């Protein structure tokens, strides 16, 4: 469902009448013909996603999660009215956007089809909880400071989109908080570097070009050009989604990582565009042992070393050299 369609569907719902003392009141419609989840509106005119979870049973009800823009209410007794249908009463997990900002509310609505698809036709609590965790972290990130420049994130998304196995590459993308490398799986690492200069000069930390013994590091070098007719990170994300339609939970993970990087700059990120075709044409991979670097060991008392390496004169790695590589490099090529 497109963003405009779901927004119009939400706007068509009337504000519900107050519920009883033992239940909350919503007006709602099925999110789609194939979905058991409901797009709802509460008494405060807030957009909601209602996920049927049955009775709470022996499992203790979780304490509600309340963020600046998002509330998650577990095992909530709901009274639901739908146009032309009898009022329904049931127990639901409710995801509610409590933001006053119209842009945040609209964005929340646009996420609902993907969230519903990631949960699937199940009320298994562990699966619902995993999707909610991704959504909660995404919304926490909306108000946090940016962690990196959009240019670097754009380059990483380009690598994911151009990969042979998008699912496998995404699984290795920043798999641990504070990872030294952008992609990491077993003994294989990939670090993505972008530059707006015509020459390939990239900044590294000392650790990045000194990977652990027994590991193989590949550096992706991309020359990027700002272009009003280019693609933004969100347009790249949409293109990646087309390759992961059968894996909606993967798309949600990418979205969470994207917002973790963008932080509170997410609304302006759509205005930053780069020439996609030129970037793909410029993309080369280099073995880390070719790249100029500062020699170890460092003098005593010296730490947190960073430097710029000039790639002129270096020969890009041949794809044939990865024929017998591990899972990460096979996913790339």
mmCIF file of C-alpha atoms in Angstrom, residues 89-248:
data_model
loop_
_atom_site.group_PDB
_atom_site.id
_atom_site.type_symbol
_atom_site.label_atom_id
_atom_site.label_comp_id
_atom_site.label_asym_id
_atom_site.label_seq_id
_atom_site.Cartn_x
_atom_site.Cartn_y
_atom_site.Cartn_z
ATOM 1 C CA UNK A 89 -13.969 -6.622 21.377
ATOM 2 C CA UNK A 90 -10.589 -8.316 21.717
ATOM 3 C CA UNK A 91 -7.077 -8.219 23.117
ATOM 4 C CA UNK A 92 -4.465 -6.462 20.995
ATOM 5 C CA UNK A 93 -0.931 -5.132 21.060
ATOM 6 C CA UNK A 94 -1.287 -1.512 19.953
ATOM 7 C CA UNK A 95 1.447 0.519 18.267
ATOM 8 C CA UNK A 96 0.451 4.168 18.499
ATOM 9 C CA UNK A 97 2.079 7.290 17.097
ATOM 10 C CA UNK A 98 1.701 10.022 19.723
ATOM 11 C CA UNK A 99 3.676 12.675 17.822
ATOM 12 C CA UNK A 100 2.190 16.111 17.233
ATOM 13 C CA UNK A 101 4.452 16.577 14.166
ATOM 14 C CA UNK A 102 2.431 15.807 11.029
ATOM 15 C CA UNK A 103 5.547 14.585 9.194
ATOM 16 C CA UNK A 104 6.283 12.004 11.912
ATOM 17 C CA UNK A 105 2.637 10.839 11.938
ATOM 18 C CA UNK A 106 2.646 10.486 8.165
ATOM 19 C CA UNK A 107 5.930 8.579 8.302
ATOM 20 C CA UNK A 108 4.548 6.228 10.960
ATOM 21 C CA UNK A 109 1.601 5.457 8.688
ATOM 22 C CA UNK A 110 3.936 4.751 5.765
ATOM 23 C CA UNK A 111 5.785 2.165 7.897
ATOM 24 C CA UNK A 112 2.715 0.143 8.850
ATOM 25 C CA UNK A 113 2.491 -2.134 5.765
ATOM 26 C CA UNK A 114 6.146 -3.125 6.210
ATOM 27 C CA UNK A 115 5.698 -3.718 9.943
ATOM 28 C CA UNK A 116 2.609 -5.826 9.295
ATOM 29 C CA UNK A 117 4.431 -7.868 6.645
ATOM 30 C CA UNK A 118 7.403 -8.424 8.974
ATOM 31 C CA UNK A 119 5.105 -9.786 11.695
ATOM 32 C CA UNK A 120 3.161 -11.932 9.235
ATOM 33 C CA UNK A 121 -0.011 -13.844 9.951
ATOM 34 C CA UNK A 122 0.958 -14.854 13.455
ATOM 35 C CA UNK A 123 0.316 -13.807 17.012
ATOM 36 C CA UNK A 124 3.500 -15.488 18.269
ATOM 37 C CA UNK A 125 4.669 -13.173 20.994
ATOM 38 C CA UNK A 126 8.401 -13.594 20.365
ATOM 39 C CA UNK A 127 8.070 -12.636 16.679
ATOM 40 C CA UNK A 128 5.839 -9.666 17.442
ATOM 41 C CA UNK A 129 8.301 -8.571 20.156
ATOM 42 C CA UNK A 130 11.266 -8.724 17.740
ATOM 43 C CA UNK A 131 9.518 -6.468 15.206
ATOM 44 C CA UNK A 132 8.422 -4.066 17.941
ATOM 45 C CA UNK A 133 12.014 -3.844 19.172
ATOM 46 C CA UNK A 134 13.172 -2.757 15.699
ATOM 47 C CA UNK A 135 10.390 -0.159 15.528
ATOM 48 C CA UNK A 136 11.141 1.167 19.021
ATOM 49 C CA UNK A 137 14.847 1.573 18.211
ATOM 50 C CA UNK A 138 13.929 3.263 14.926
ATOM 51 C CA UNK A 139 11.764 5.828 16.732
ATOM 52 C CA UNK A 140 14.366 6.384 19.424
ATOM 53 C CA UNK A 141 16.827 7.249 16.668
ATOM 54 C CA UNK A 142 14.525 9.903 15.159
ATOM 55 C CA UNK A 143 15.424 12.320 17.945
ATOM 56 C CA UNK A 144 19.089 11.379 18.391
ATOM 57 C CA UNK A 145 22.104 13.204 16.902
ATOM 58 C CA UNK A 146 23.390 11.829 13.557
ATOM 59 C CA UNK A 147 26.114 9.186 13.928
ATOM 60 C CA UNK A 148 27.662 9.539 10.496
ATOM 61 C CA UNK A 149 27.504 11.566 7.299
ATOM 62 C CA UNK A 150 24.772 10.768 4.771
ATOM 63 C CA UNK A 151 27.442 10.300 2.092
ATOM 64 C CA UNK A 152 28.931 7.284 3.869
ATOM 65 C CA UNK A 153 25.517 5.724 4.518
ATOM 66 C CA UNK A 154 24.594 6.241 0.859
ATOM 67 C CA UNK A 155 27.729 4.347 -0.194
ATOM 68 C CA UNK A 156 26.903 1.421 2.103
ATOM 69 C CA UNK A 157 23.359 1.187 0.724
ATOM 70 C CA UNK A 158 24.787 1.260 -2.806
ATOM 71 C CA UNK A 159 26.966 -1.764 -1.981
ATOM 72 C CA UNK A 160 23.933 -3.622 -0.584
ATOM 73 C CA UNK A 161 21.845 -2.845 -3.657
ATOM 74 C CA UNK A 162 24.596 -3.870 -6.072
ATOM 75 C CA UNK A 163 25.375 -7.112 -4.241
ATOM 76 C CA UNK A 164 24.563 -10.542 -5.597
ATOM 77 C CA UNK A 165 22.906 -11.653 -2.334
ATOM 78 C CA UNK A 166 21.199 -8.702 -0.647
ATOM 79 C CA UNK A 167 19.873 -10.780 2.254
ATOM 80 C CA UNK A 168 23.281 -12.196 3.210
ATOM 81 C CA UNK A 169 25.033 -8.846 2.894
ATOM 82 C CA UNK A 170 22.418 -7.114 5.031
ATOM 83 C CA UNK A 171 22.864 -9.747 7.748
ATOM 84 C CA UNK A 172 26.555 -8.788 7.936
ATOM 85 C CA UNK A 173 25.911 -5.024 7.929
ATOM 86 C CA UNK A 174 27.078 -3.480 11.215
ATOM 87 C CA UNK A 175 26.283 -6.720 13.016
ATOM 88 C CA UNK A 176 27.770 -5.419 16.286
ATOM 89 C CA UNK A 177 27.490 -1.984 17.852
ATOM 90 C CA UNK A 178 30.765 -0.114 17.371
ATOM 91 C CA UNK A 179 32.019 -2.430 14.612
ATOM 92 C CA UNK A 180 35.287 -1.329 13.062
ATOM 93 C CA UNK A 181 34.025 -2.406 9.614
ATOM 94 C CA UNK A 182 30.809 -1.798 7.713
ATOM 95 C CA UNK A 183 30.306 -5.486 6.873
ATOM 96 C CA UNK A 184 31.675 -8.304 8.983
ATOM 97 C CA UNK A 185 31.185 -12.057 8.771
ATOM 98 C CA UNK A 186 33.645 -14.596 10.076
ATOM 99 C CA UNK A 187 37.091 -14.026 8.608
ATOM 100 C CA UNK A 188 35.865 -11.603 5.931
ATOM 101 C CA UNK A 189 35.382 -7.839 6.320
ATOM 102 C CA UNK A 190 34.290 -5.063 3.949
ATOM 103 C CA UNK A 191 34.892 -1.373 4.591
ATOM 104 C CA UNK A 192 33.137 1.191 2.352
ATOM 105 C CA UNK A 193 34.838 4.515 1.604
ATOM 106 C CA UNK A 194 33.375 7.400 -0.392
ATOM 107 C CA UNK A 195 34.902 10.605 -1.677
ATOM 108 C CA UNK A 196 33.646 13.591 -3.642
ATOM 109 C CA UNK A 197 37.153 14.224 -5.002
ATOM 110 C CA UNK A 198 38.310 13.018 -8.426
ATOM 111 C CA UNK A 199 41.224 11.158 -6.868
ATOM 112 C CA UNK A 200 40.763 8.204 -4.538
ATOM 113 C CA UNK A 201 41.973 9.443 -1.174
ATOM 114 C CA UNK A 202 40.241 7.946 1.848
ATOM 115 C CA UNK A 203 40.489 8.440 5.582
ATOM 116 C CA UNK A 204 41.199 5.403 7.781
ATOM 117 C CA UNK A 205 41.726 4.699 11.425
ATOM 118 C CA UNK A 206 44.808 2.652 12.192
ATOM 119 C CA UNK A 207 42.710 -0.341 13.244
ATOM 120 C CA UNK A 208 40.769 -0.391 9.981
ATOM 121 C CA UNK A 209 43.825 -1.184 7.862
ATOM 122 C CA UNK A 210 45.226 -3.624 10.392
ATOM 123 C CA UNK A 211 42.527 -6.311 10.530
ATOM 124 C CA UNK A 212 42.921 -9.237 12.960
ATOM 125 C CA UNK A 213 45.329 -11.991 11.970
ATOM 126 C CA UNK A 214 43.677 -14.580 9.754
ATOM 127 C CA UNK A 215 41.048 -12.204 8.359
ATOM 128 C CA UNK A 216 40.731 -10.719 4.878
ATOM 129 C CA UNK A 217 39.658 -7.113 4.408
ATOM 130 C CA UNK A 218 38.276 -5.663 1.204
ATOM 131 C CA UNK A 219 37.904 -1.885 0.817
ATOM 132 C CA UNK A 220 35.158 -0.591 -1.488
ATOM 133 C CA UNK A 221 36.104 2.790 -2.972
ATOM 134 C CA UNK A 222 33.349 4.968 -4.482
ATOM 135 C CA UNK A 223 33.607 8.415 -6.073
ATOM 136 C CA UNK A 224 30.287 10.162 -5.451
ATOM 137 C CA UNK A 225 28.857 13.268 -7.085
ATOM 138 C CA UNK A 226 26.023 15.395 -5.681
ATOM 139 C CA UNK A 227 23.187 15.609 -8.199
ATOM 140 C CA UNK A 228 19.679 17.033 -7.973
ATOM 141 C CA UNK A 229 18.551 14.293 -10.338
ATOM 142 C CA UNK A 230 20.319 11.578 -8.350
ATOM 143 C CA UNK A 231 19.052 9.224 -5.669
ATOM 144 C CA UNK A 232 18.634 9.829 -1.949
ATOM 145 C CA UNK A 233 19.185 7.221 0.763
ATOM 146 C CA UNK A 234 15.413 6.680 0.925
ATOM 147 C CA UNK A 235 15.206 6.053 -2.821
ATOM 148 C CA UNK A 236 18.065 3.577 -2.549
ATOM 149 C CA UNK A 237 16.204 1.961 0.329
ATOM 150 C CA UNK A 238 13.073 1.647 -1.830
ATOM 151 C CA UNK A 239 15.120 -0.029 -4.587
ATOM 152 C CA UNK A 240 16.595 -2.475 -2.059
ATOM 153 C CA UNK A 241 13.103 -3.238 -0.774
ATOM 154 C CA UNK A 242 12.123 -4.490 -4.233
ATOM 155 C CA UNK A 243 14.893 -7.094 -3.893
ATOM 156 C CA UNK A 244 13.750 -8.154 -0.416
ATOM 157 C CA UNK A 245 9.961 -8.317 -0.830
ATOM 158 C CA UNK A 246 9.883 -11.906 0.420
ATOM 159 C CA UNK A 247 11.906 -10.915 3.487
ATOM 160 C CA UNK A 248 10.095 -7.935 5.062
#
